[in-house]
């Protein structure tokens, strides 16, 4: 089992339903945001990104919403599939420098 | 493109030994990042380079850790001497001008 450490919030969703994963970011000066998906034993995989001059961006089955007023980012996955089961991370990039800072992650479990 | 390539995929070493992790970024990318992932602390940025020059090493835990980027296609992260608390998954990522951040598959390091 897992040892003491980061407690990942878990989202359980029924296959075929929509998923919404939330992220609060810390730096009001961040100008670029990315959502990553990480499956067990693999590196983070790019899903979708958004710049701070936008509030919504859509990809294939995914939508990212950005609310700069409350420093909140969300990822919506339409028609969630078993292959969507993974840990999802949001990452932010500050306006100065190009380093990405990651949030703690959310585990998504898709129930058949 | 083969993506970001890291080696080895797994490394088991005894406490006190030197460990070297390797990374080949995506060709043409001008930024390279080293991250560490643990259950306790999540994904942490250790150091990043721009055009082979170290820009921010504030995340490097201590003097036992060092990183180099002798050319645009190769970087190393060295731990000497290694300690059990260094056990983690180490990721390398690269990007082009602050976009397209792509991660490698990681090196799982176990120090016994």
Short mmCIF file of C-alpha atoms in Angstrom, two decimals, chain B residues 21-91:
data_model
loop_
_atom_site.label_atom_id
_atom_site.label_comp_id
_atom_site.label_asym_id
_atom_site.label_seq_id
_atom_site.Cartn_x
_atom_site.Cartn_y
_atom_site.Cartn_z
CA UNK B 21 21.19 9.92 -15.03
CA UNK B 22 21.14 10.83 -18.70
CA UNK B 23 18.81 12.75 -20.95
CA UNK B 24 18.55 13.49 -24.64
CA UNK B 25 16.08 16.31 -25.33
CA UNK B 26 13.97 16.72 -28.44
CA UNK B 27 16.07 18.04 -31.28
CA UNK B 28 15.67 21.80 -31.65
CA UNK B 29 14.35 22.38 -28.15
CA UNK B 30 16.23 25.12 -26.33
CA UNK B 31 15.09 24.41 -22.77
CA UNK B 32 15.85 21.35 -20.67
CA UNK B 33 14.42 20.60 -17.24
CA UNK B 34 15.17 18.04 -14.55
CA UNK B 35 12.30 17.10 -12.21
CA UNK B 36 12.05 14.69 -9.31
CA UNK B 37 8.82 12.92 -8.35
CA UNK B 38 8.16 11.40 -4.94
CA UNK B 39 5.06 10.42 -3.03
CA UNK B 40 5.91 12.96 -0.34
CA UNK B 41 6.65 16.01 -2.48
CA UNK B 42 5.08 15.39 -5.87
CA UNK B 43 6.83 16.79 -8.96
CA UNK B 44 9.64 19.18 -8.07
CA UNK B 45 11.81 21.15 -10.46
CA UNK B 46 15.48 20.61 -9.69
CA UNK B 47 17.22 22.66 -12.37
CA UNK B 48 16.68 23.96 -15.88
CA UNK B 49 18.88 25.01 -18.76
CA UNK B 50 18.39 27.41 -21.65
CA UNK B 51 20.69 26.94 -24.63
CA UNK B 52 22.87 24.65 -22.51
CA UNK B 53 23.32 27.26 -19.77
CA UNK B 54 21.94 26.57 -16.26
CA UNK B 55 19.32 29.22 -15.48
CA UNK B 56 17.80 28.18 -12.16
CA UNK B 57 19.21 25.51 -9.87
CA UNK B 58 17.37 26.62 -6.75
CA UNK B 59 15.57 23.28 -6.60
CA UNK B 60 18.72 21.20 -6.36
CA UNK B 61 18.52 19.65 -2.89
CA UNK B 62 22.15 19.96 -1.88
CA UNK B 63 25.72 19.86 -3.09
CA UNK B 64 25.53 16.13 -3.68
CA UNK B 65 23.46 16.91 -6.78
CA UNK B 66 24.97 18.38 -9.92
CA UNK B 67 23.75 18.74 -13.50
CA UNK B 68 25.51 19.48 -16.74
CA UNK B 69 24.55 20.12 -20.32
CA UNK B 70 27.69 19.92 -22.44
CA UNK B 71 25.75 20.31 -25.71
CA UNK B 72 22.24 20.80 -27.03
CA UNK B 73 21.54 17.08 -27.27
CA UNK B 74 22.71 15.74 -23.93
CA UNK B 75 22.40 16.41 -20.22
CA UNK B 76 23.34 14.54 -17.06
CA UNK B 77 22.18 14.65 -13.48
CA UNK B 78 24.69 13.27 -11.03
CA UNK B 79 24.28 12.34 -7.38
CA UNK B 80 27.45 11.77 -5.40
CA UNK B 81 27.29 10.25 -2.86
CA UNK B 82 23.78 8.84 -3.14
CA UNK B 83 21.54 8.37 -0.09
CA UNK B 84 18.35 6.34 0.43
CA UNK B 85 16.29 9.56 0.57
CA UNK B 86 17.30 10.25 -3.04
CA UNK B 87 15.12 7.34 -4.13
CA UNK B 88 12.56 8.79 -6.54
CA UNK B 89 11.62 8.95 -10.18
CA UNK B 90 13.68 11.55 -12.04
CA UNK B 91 12.21 13.10 -15.16
#
